[in-house]
């Protein structure tokens, strides 16, 4: 494997879907009210209705066979189709990476669960009767990726990541590596939150999170389009200037890992934390708060607006940074419920006419 | 800038009927199948109960080696731990090695859920479809809870146990996940992000829900006139679907610098890797094999090798009509006239299709072929009846020098990946 000179990677389009809507909203907007869940009214969450897929992008019949997680993801991916098409790239030069939590999870099995409860002696018959024949395909993340790839003509490198916390960062870093190492010229990066079902809460108890927090779950998805040049006609360019990931299952090591991740994310640009104008991180997380006690940054985050989106949280914040005004340098820091740490440094530069015209 | 060399210094494996890699290699060398009648499938009355499965005797050994509380952990974690212990011992690494340097865990897996989970959960659902979560949680041990198992639980267990602090990834790319986990680890080491990785797959999908799902797609062999051992017959004209299986394999990868510093014994090298999205159709490939060919060619390019450098191919070879045909066409496109000088093996003929686990298991068997200079036979293969006679599958193990192996994994949804392995 040869490594190319580090080609710059830009975010040239983004789309989101969450409780705050389908457009990126300012992080200081009025928080949405979390609502009681259908299956447990004592619990609150920011749920969203699975959207209709963008017209003209996917096969019309596809909506019938999608579970909500896949529908959210494909909705966001589909909204990038036109921008991607305008890049006029060969299909083989377009990468696709995805962060999809619990893709093979039983989230669409709840009808079967209910039927089994009514006739427990007839377990398999009830399961089979209430589970679509193509259940396996519906639930495989590779199926969702295949739908996105087919519709957006992504036939380059790909990769699917599946864990609750850091999969969004894994997908972003994988896509950026494909571009910077010359395997692709553009990449679609997609992520979805977990479906909010009883299973989500059950798993939390069986595998207690390293970083439990008092967070309220949300549903949502996000998609980014990465390319090796700024968007045509854009007034400014948002470049991925650095990233790093780390992990600690031991809370007492968490702050040290978080600090290391920040330093590594800043190191490419030879920055220190005080050089960063904007920090997107959840100040309610005590370990994150501890990292910024002396830096004087006002931390901002979308969690109050949309809930904890898990795997989709990072891409949602990157999308917001792309869509809204941001500082020359924005640092996004994540600390997952599972103990993963991730940092992404984004650099925004204004483009003059000459620069803009130099890109095709 | 030239990327760093990536060495394989250890591996571990559990497959149906085999508790380690050497046992599985011997089993296949002796042309014995790992596929049997699955007792659970027999009990459920499935018309075709053939499967590869880790049996209760194996589970007793695996569970006995697990240092944690069996009541609060899952079988995936026990299996991951057991296989990782083998791999670390093979590499001569202590548990603490991963905590001392930049390291990573890359595990392919798909979701495990059995029908007992559904019945269990149903007891706490009222007629309005509401689940009494608090009552449910009050009445269950941690390991027994429905839906308690997560797709990334084994990754998390390994990361916590080994104190990994850098790169933790769970790959869920269907049948290609194991190969993609190895490929991601290779790239992370090659580009200098980490020095040491444990990578592969842990898959336990030989259960009734997977069976139902894949059978619903028409992907499973349903020829009950064949014995279980005869049902997986890659590249034969009468192949009719895959046999569900399970298992795990983990490899230790290191940068050459790290391996040399600790004087580790290299077992092989990862020379190249490619993963490409096919995006043709969900369950079948480009009919002409061109997308498979593109993936294999990209892996060889990544390795800096011409196709003529490949001695042996460990094919994906699921034993479905479509996959095997496309792979044969793809191989012909990549290797051209040199194809007749090469040997081929389809391990799924003996092991069945362990989905995410298959790529990792086949990578280990490929490395052993390089080390031992033995090409493994393909069970149920009859050269005189072969649909693709240009592909030299073997009926007997063949002693031959093997320097470079190409190992393919092609997953549902057009997830294609190829790995190039070679001598250290």
PDB file of C-alpha atoms in Angstrom, chain A residues 1-5 37-43 92 94 96 100-106 109-118 120-121 123-124 127-129 131-137 140-147 149-150 153-166 170 173-174 177-178 181 183 197-199 201-210 243 245-249 253 257 260 264 337-338 340-341, chain B residues 1-4 44 46 72-74 77 99 109-113 115-123 125-134 136-137 141-143 145-153 156 159-160 163-174 180 184 186-188 190-193 205 208-210 212-214 216-217 271-273 275-283 291 302-304 411-416:
ATOM      1  CA  UNK A   1       0.000   0.000   0.000  1.00  0.00           C
ATOM      2  CA  UNK A   2       1.393   3.366  -0.894  1.00  0.00           C
ATOM      3  CA  UNK A   3       0.407   6.525   0.807  1.00  0.00           C
ATOM      4  CA  UNK A   4      -0.158   9.630  -1.267  1.00  0.00           C
ATOM      5  CA  UNK A   5       0.753  13.099  -0.201  1.00  0.00           C
ATOM      6  CA  UNK A  37     -42.653   6.788  24.389  1.00  0.00           C
ATOM      7  CA  UNK A  38     -45.508   4.654  23.086  1.00  0.00           C
ATOM      8  CA  UNK A  39     -44.137   1.508  24.650  1.00  0.00           C
ATOM      9  CA  UNK A  40     -43.235   3.069  27.988  1.00  0.00           C
ATOM     10  CA  UNK A  41     -44.851   6.353  28.851  1.00  0.00           C
ATOM     11  CA  UNK A  42     -42.513   6.884  31.785  1.00  0.00           C
ATOM     12  CA  UNK A  43     -39.609   7.422  29.418  1.00  0.00           C
ATOM     13  CA  UNK A  92     -15.735   3.934  -9.298  1.00  0.00           C
ATOM     14  CA  UNK A  94     -17.090   7.592  -5.276  1.00  0.00           C
ATOM     15  CA  UNK A  96     -19.468   5.149   0.586  1.00  0.00           C
ATOM     16  CA  UNK A 100     -25.419   2.136  11.375  1.00  0.00           C
ATOM     17  CA  UNK A 101     -26.018   0.923  14.903  1.00  0.00           C
ATOM     18  CA  UNK A 102     -27.351  -2.546  15.628  1.00  0.00           C
ATOM     19  CA  UNK A 103     -28.212  -3.101  12.011  1.00  0.00           C
ATOM     20  CA  UNK A 104     -29.150  -6.686  12.525  1.00  0.00           C
ATOM     21  CA  UNK A 105     -30.993  -5.796  15.699  1.00  0.00           C
ATOM     22  CA  UNK A 106     -34.480  -7.025  16.298  1.00  0.00           C
ATOM     23  CA  UNK A 109     -39.483  -7.797  15.532  1.00  0.00           C
ATOM     24  CA  UNK A 110     -41.796  -6.211  18.051  1.00  0.00           C
ATOM     25  CA  UNK A 111     -44.926  -7.292  16.235  1.00  0.00           C
ATOM     26  CA  UNK A 112     -43.608 -10.814  16.450  1.00  0.00           C
ATOM     27  CA  UNK A 113     -42.815 -10.375  20.126  1.00  0.00           C
ATOM     28  CA  UNK A 114     -46.374  -9.303  20.787  1.00  0.00           C
ATOM     29  CA  UNK A 115     -47.777 -12.226  18.804  1.00  0.00           C
ATOM     30  CA  UNK A 116     -45.554 -14.662  20.658  1.00  0.00           C
ATOM     31  CA  UNK A 117     -46.845 -13.248  23.928  1.00  0.00           C
ATOM     32  CA  UNK A 118     -50.352 -14.081  22.834  1.00  0.00           C
ATOM     33  CA  UNK A 120     -46.256 -18.591  23.458  1.00  0.00           C
ATOM     34  CA  UNK A 121     -46.629 -22.281  22.609  1.00  0.00           C
ATOM     35  CA  UNK A 123     -43.316 -19.420  19.052  1.00  0.00           C
ATOM     36  CA  UNK A 124     -41.730 -19.975  15.688  1.00  0.00           C
ATOM     37  CA  UNK A 127     -42.333 -15.259  14.575  1.00  0.00           C
ATOM     38  CA  UNK A 128     -42.491 -16.391  10.993  1.00  0.00           C
ATOM     39  CA  UNK A 129     -45.991 -15.027  10.552  1.00  0.00           C
ATOM     40  CA  UNK A 131     -41.617 -11.244  10.198  1.00  0.00           C
ATOM     41  CA  UNK A 132     -41.301 -10.292   6.551  1.00  0.00           C
ATOM     42  CA  UNK A 133     -39.710 -12.947   4.350  1.00  0.00           C
ATOM     43  CA  UNK A 134     -36.962 -10.536   3.448  1.00  0.00           C
ATOM     44  CA  UNK A 135     -36.320  -9.669   7.061  1.00  0.00           C
ATOM     45  CA  UNK A 136     -32.645 -10.568   6.755  1.00  0.00           C
ATOM     46  CA  UNK A 137     -32.115  -8.149   3.944  1.00  0.00           C
ATOM     47  CA  UNK A 140     -28.519  -5.965   7.154  1.00  0.00           C
ATOM     48  CA  UNK A 141     -26.544  -2.773   7.055  1.00  0.00           C
ATOM     49  CA  UNK A 142     -25.098  -3.897   3.767  1.00  0.00           C
ATOM     50  CA  UNK A 143     -28.619  -3.756   2.339  1.00  0.00           C
ATOM     51  CA  UNK A 144     -29.071  -0.157   3.361  1.00  0.00           C
ATOM     52  CA  UNK A 145     -25.659   0.644   1.981  1.00  0.00           C
ATOM     53  CA  UNK A 146     -26.509  -1.129  -1.246  1.00  0.00           C
ATOM     54  CA  UNK A 147     -29.630   0.995  -1.667  1.00  0.00           C
ATOM     55  CA  UNK A 149     -24.818   2.964  -3.360  1.00  0.00           C
ATOM     56  CA  UNK A 150     -27.181   2.039  -6.162  1.00  0.00           C
ATOM     57  CA  UNK A 153     -23.821   5.467  -7.992  1.00  0.00           C
ATOM     58  CA  UNK A 154     -21.169   4.812  -5.380  1.00  0.00           C
ATOM     59  CA  UNK A 155     -18.999   2.026  -6.742  1.00  0.00           C
ATOM     60  CA  UNK A 156     -15.728   2.900  -5.098  1.00  0.00           C
ATOM     61  CA  UNK A 157     -14.389   1.795  -1.716  1.00  0.00           C
ATOM     62  CA  UNK A 158     -16.901   1.264   1.019  1.00  0.00           C
ATOM     63  CA  UNK A 159     -17.173   0.305   4.647  1.00  0.00           C
ATOM     64  CA  UNK A 160     -19.911  -0.197   7.206  1.00  0.00           C
ATOM     65  CA  UNK A 161     -19.338   0.357  10.896  1.00  0.00           C
ATOM     66  CA  UNK A 162     -21.604  -0.759  13.609  1.00  0.00           C
ATOM     67  CA  UNK A 163     -21.302   0.252  17.188  1.00  0.00           C
ATOM     68  CA  UNK A 164     -23.310   2.562  19.302  1.00  0.00           C
ATOM     69  CA  UNK A 165     -20.737   5.206  19.985  1.00  0.00           C
ATOM     70  CA  UNK A 166     -17.882   5.759  17.621  1.00  0.00           C
ATOM     71  CA  UNK A 170     -14.970   5.492  12.073  1.00  0.00           C
ATOM     72  CA  UNK A 173     -12.113   8.701   9.040  1.00  0.00           C
ATOM     73  CA  UNK A 174     -12.412   5.773   6.660  1.00  0.00           C
ATOM     74  CA  UNK A 177      -8.581   8.122   4.196  1.00  0.00           C
ATOM     75  CA  UNK A 178      -9.996   6.875   0.891  1.00  0.00           C
ATOM     76  CA  UNK A 181      -4.838   8.151  -0.100  1.00  0.00           C
ATOM     77  CA  UNK A 183      -8.662   5.599  -3.731  1.00  0.00           C
ATOM     78  CA  UNK A 197     -37.363   0.525  20.859  1.00  0.00           C
ATOM     79  CA  UNK A 198     -37.422  -1.369  24.147  1.00  0.00           C
ATOM     80  CA  UNK A 199     -34.242  -3.116  23.029  1.00  0.00           C
ATOM     81  CA  UNK A 201     -33.112   0.455  26.944  1.00  0.00           C
ATOM     82  CA  UNK A 202     -32.645  -3.227  27.669  1.00  0.00           C
ATOM     83  CA  UNK A 203     -29.135  -3.177  26.276  1.00  0.00           C
ATOM     84  CA  UNK A 204     -28.222  -0.265  28.471  1.00  0.00           C
ATOM     85  CA  UNK A 205     -28.967  -2.328  31.535  1.00  0.00           C
ATOM     86  CA  UNK A 206     -27.322  -5.523  30.360  1.00  0.00           C
ATOM     87  CA  UNK A 207     -24.197  -3.679  29.270  1.00  0.00           C
ATOM     88  CA  UNK A 208     -24.044  -0.586  31.478  1.00  0.00           C
ATOM     89  CA  UNK A 209     -22.457   2.311  29.608  1.00  0.00           C
ATOM     90  CA  UNK A 210     -19.055   3.512  30.703  1.00  0.00           C
ATOM     91  CA  UNK A 243      -9.100  13.898  13.668  1.00  0.00           C
ATOM     92  CA  UNK A 245      -9.972   8.606  18.269  1.00  0.00           C
ATOM     93  CA  UNK A 246      -9.347   6.915  21.583  1.00  0.00           C
ATOM     94  CA  UNK A 247     -10.993   4.610  24.035  1.00  0.00           C
ATOM     95  CA  UNK A 248     -11.099   3.977  27.723  1.00  0.00           C
ATOM     96  CA  UNK A 249     -13.383   1.641  29.594  1.00  0.00           C
ATOM     97  CA  UNK A 253      -8.521   7.334  32.532  1.00  0.00           C
ATOM     98  CA  UNK A 257      -7.605   9.860  26.800  1.00  0.00           C
ATOM     99  CA  UNK A 260      -4.701  13.013  24.068  1.00  0.00           C
ATOM    100  CA  UNK A 264      -3.717  14.588  18.174  1.00  0.00           C
ATOM    101  CA  UNK A 337     -21.669   6.183  26.246  1.00  0.00           C
ATOM    102  CA  UNK A 338     -19.342   3.235  25.598  1.00  0.00           C
ATOM    103  CA  UNK A 340     -15.000   6.063  23.007  1.00  0.00           C
ATOM    104  CA  UNK A 341     -13.459   9.473  22.476  1.00  0.00           C
TER     105      UNK A 341
ATOM    106  CA  UNK B   1       5.567   7.791   0.954  1.00  0.00           C
ATOM    107  CA  UNK B   2       5.827   4.006   1.242  1.00  0.00           C
ATOM    108  CA  UNK B   3       3.485   2.426   3.758  1.00  0.00           C
ATOM    109  CA  UNK B   4       4.797   0.213   6.521  1.00  0.00           C
ATOM    110  CA  UNK B  44     -37.711 -27.645  15.491  1.00  0.00           C
ATOM    111  CA  UNK B  46     -36.755 -28.049   9.913  1.00  0.00           C
ATOM    112  CA  UNK B  72     -23.366 -11.730  33.138  1.00  0.00           C
ATOM    113  CA  UNK B  73     -21.640 -12.254  29.822  1.00  0.00           C
ATOM    114  CA  UNK B  74     -22.590 -13.648  26.451  1.00  0.00           C
ATOM    115  CA  UNK B  77     -17.633 -12.691  24.625  1.00  0.00           C
ATOM    116  CA  UNK B  99      -2.148  -1.267  26.556  1.00  0.00           C
ATOM    117  CA  UNK B 109     -19.842  -9.495  13.575  1.00  0.00           C
ATOM    118  CA  UNK B 110     -23.517  -9.624  12.876  1.00  0.00           C
ATOM    119  CA  UNK B 111     -26.356  -9.528  15.334  1.00  0.00           C
ATOM    120  CA  UNK B 112     -27.221 -12.598  17.376  1.00  0.00           C
ATOM    121  CA  UNK B 113     -30.780 -13.057  18.560  1.00  0.00           C
ATOM    122  CA  UNK B 115     -36.323 -17.045  19.386  1.00  0.00           C
ATOM    123  CA  UNK B 116     -36.091 -17.572  23.137  1.00  0.00           C
ATOM    124  CA  UNK B 117     -35.297 -13.883  23.394  1.00  0.00           C
ATOM    125  CA  UNK B 118     -38.523 -13.020  21.665  1.00  0.00           C
ATOM    126  CA  UNK B 119     -40.596 -15.264  23.923  1.00  0.00           C
ATOM    127  CA  UNK B 120     -38.899 -13.808  26.947  1.00  0.00           C
ATOM    128  CA  UNK B 121     -39.645 -10.244  25.949  1.00  0.00           C
ATOM    129  CA  UNK B 122     -43.223 -11.054  25.048  1.00  0.00           C
ATOM    130  CA  UNK B 123     -44.007 -11.872  28.673  1.00  0.00           C
ATOM    131  CA  UNK B 125     -45.602  -6.733  26.760  1.00  0.00           C
ATOM    132  CA  UNK B 126     -49.206  -5.772  27.378  1.00  0.00           C
ATOM    133  CA  UNK B 127     -52.049  -5.958  24.879  1.00  0.00           C
ATOM    134  CA  UNK B 128     -51.354  -2.395  23.803  1.00  0.00           C
ATOM    135  CA  UNK B 129     -47.831  -3.309  22.775  1.00  0.00           C
ATOM    136  CA  UNK B 130     -46.244  -1.561  25.735  1.00  0.00           C
ATOM    137  CA  UNK B 131     -43.302  -3.223  27.430  1.00  0.00           C
ATOM    138  CA  UNK B 132     -42.976  -3.063  31.178  1.00  0.00           C
ATOM    139  CA  UNK B 133     -39.264  -2.424  31.062  1.00  0.00           C
ATOM    140  CA  UNK B 134     -38.839  -1.984  34.794  1.00  0.00           C
ATOM    141  CA  UNK B 136     -38.573  -6.969  32.835  1.00  0.00           C
ATOM    142  CA  UNK B 137     -35.279  -5.626  34.068  1.00  0.00           C
ATOM    143  CA  UNK B 141     -30.001 -11.750  34.975  1.00  0.00           C
ATOM    144  CA  UNK B 142     -27.732  -9.713  32.764  1.00  0.00           C
ATOM    145  CA  UNK B 143     -26.880 -12.487  30.387  1.00  0.00           C
ATOM    146  CA  UNK B 145     -32.177 -10.787  29.014  1.00  0.00           C
ATOM    147  CA  UNK B 146     -33.842 -10.639  25.673  1.00  0.00           C
ATOM    148  CA  UNK B 147     -31.975  -8.427  23.247  1.00  0.00           C
ATOM    149  CA  UNK B 148     -29.204  -8.113  25.796  1.00  0.00           C
ATOM    150  CA  UNK B 149     -26.610  -8.980  23.253  1.00  0.00           C
ATOM    151  CA  UNK B 150     -25.123  -6.235  21.177  1.00  0.00           C
ATOM    152  CA  UNK B 151     -23.315  -6.558  17.923  1.00  0.00           C
ATOM    153  CA  UNK B 152     -20.266  -4.868  19.414  1.00  0.00           C
ATOM    154  CA  UNK B 153     -20.192  -6.682  22.754  1.00  0.00           C
ATOM    155  CA  UNK B 156     -15.928  -4.115  23.835  1.00  0.00           C
ATOM    156  CA  UNK B 159     -10.909  -3.761  24.301  1.00  0.00           C
ATOM    157  CA  UNK B 160     -11.558  -3.679  28.031  1.00  0.00           C
ATOM    158  CA  UNK B 163      -6.683  -2.163  27.681  1.00  0.00           C
ATOM    159  CA  UNK B 164      -6.734  -0.967  24.096  1.00  0.00           C
ATOM    160  CA  UNK B 165      -6.816   2.804  24.009  1.00  0.00           C
ATOM    161  CA  UNK B 166      -6.696   3.800  20.368  1.00  0.00           C
ATOM    162  CA  UNK B 167      -8.805   2.155  17.712  1.00  0.00           C
ATOM    163  CA  UNK B 168     -11.945   0.134  18.469  1.00  0.00           C
ATOM    164  CA  UNK B 169     -14.080  -0.832  15.480  1.00  0.00           C
ATOM    165  CA  UNK B 170     -16.910  -3.236  14.874  1.00  0.00           C
ATOM    166  CA  UNK B 171     -17.439  -4.108  11.222  1.00  0.00           C
ATOM    167  CA  UNK B 172     -20.862  -5.263  10.208  1.00  0.00           C
ATOM    168  CA  UNK B 173     -20.540  -5.744   6.491  1.00  0.00           C
ATOM    169  CA  UNK B 174     -22.462  -9.009   6.222  1.00  0.00           C
ATOM    170  CA  UNK B 180     -12.914  -6.019   6.095  1.00  0.00           C
ATOM    171  CA  UNK B 184      -8.953  -2.051   8.177  1.00  0.00           C
ATOM    172  CA  UNK B 186      -3.835  -3.633   7.918  1.00  0.00           C
ATOM    173  CA  UNK B 187      -4.451  -0.109   6.676  1.00  0.00           C
ATOM    174  CA  UNK B 188      -4.292   1.399  10.163  1.00  0.00           C
ATOM    175  CA  UNK B 190       0.372   0.510   7.215  1.00  0.00           C
ATOM    176  CA  UNK B 191      -0.364   4.203   7.520  1.00  0.00           C
ATOM    177  CA  UNK B 192       1.240   4.367  10.957  1.00  0.00           C
ATOM    178  CA  UNK B 193      -1.800   4.981  13.143  1.00  0.00           C
ATOM    179  CA  UNK B 205     -25.521 -17.092  13.560  1.00  0.00           C
ATOM    180  CA  UNK B 208     -33.286 -20.607  13.832  1.00  0.00           C
ATOM    181  CA  UNK B 209     -33.860 -16.932  13.085  1.00  0.00           C
ATOM    182  CA  UNK B 210     -30.893 -16.677  10.742  1.00  0.00           C
ATOM    183  CA  UNK B 212     -35.445 -18.552   8.588  1.00  0.00           C
ATOM    184  CA  UNK B 213     -34.159 -15.288   7.203  1.00  0.00           C
ATOM    185  CA  UNK B 214     -31.673 -16.763   4.764  1.00  0.00           C
ATOM    186  CA  UNK B 216     -36.596 -16.835   2.998  1.00  0.00           C
ATOM    187  CA  UNK B 217     -34.140 -15.458   0.493  1.00  0.00           C
ATOM    188  CA  UNK B 271       0.412  -7.583   1.265  1.00  0.00           C
ATOM    189  CA  UNK B 272      -2.678  -5.836   0.008  1.00  0.00           C
ATOM    190  CA  UNK B 273      -6.383  -5.273   0.439  1.00  0.00           C
ATOM    191  CA  UNK B 275     -12.959  -3.251  -0.540  1.00  0.00           C
ATOM    192  CA  UNK B 276     -15.332  -2.044  -3.197  1.00  0.00           C
ATOM    193  CA  UNK B 277     -19.034  -1.384  -3.324  1.00  0.00           C
ATOM    194  CA  UNK B 278     -20.776  -3.163  -6.111  1.00  0.00           C
ATOM    195  CA  UNK B 279     -24.192  -1.549  -5.960  1.00  0.00           C
ATOM    196  CA  UNK B 280     -25.663  -3.782  -8.617  1.00  0.00           C
ATOM    197  CA  UNK B 281     -28.358  -5.672  -6.791  1.00  0.00           C
ATOM    198  CA  UNK B 282     -28.912  -6.633  -3.174  1.00  0.00           C
ATOM    199  CA  UNK B 283     -28.431 -10.378  -3.361  1.00  0.00           C
ATOM    200  CA  UNK B 291     -17.108  -6.141 -10.113  1.00  0.00           C
ATOM    201  CA  UNK B 302      -2.505  -2.334  -3.501  1.00  0.00           C
ATOM    202  CA  UNK B 303      -0.018  -5.158  -2.944  1.00  0.00           C
ATOM    203  CA  UNK B 304       2.066  -4.006  -5.881  1.00  0.00           C
ATOM    204  CA  UNK B 411     -21.168  -9.981   0.977  1.00  0.00           C
ATOM    205  CA  UNK B 412     -24.864  -9.360   0.524  1.00  0.00           C
ATOM    206  CA  UNK B 413     -25.473  -5.912  -0.803  1.00  0.00           C
ATOM    207  CA  UNK B 414     -22.403  -5.771  -2.986  1.00  0.00           C
ATOM    208  CA  UNK B 415     -19.835  -5.623  -0.224  1.00  0.00           C
ATOM    209  CA  UNK B 416     -16.757  -6.963  -1.981  1.00  0.00           C
TER     210      UNK B 416
END
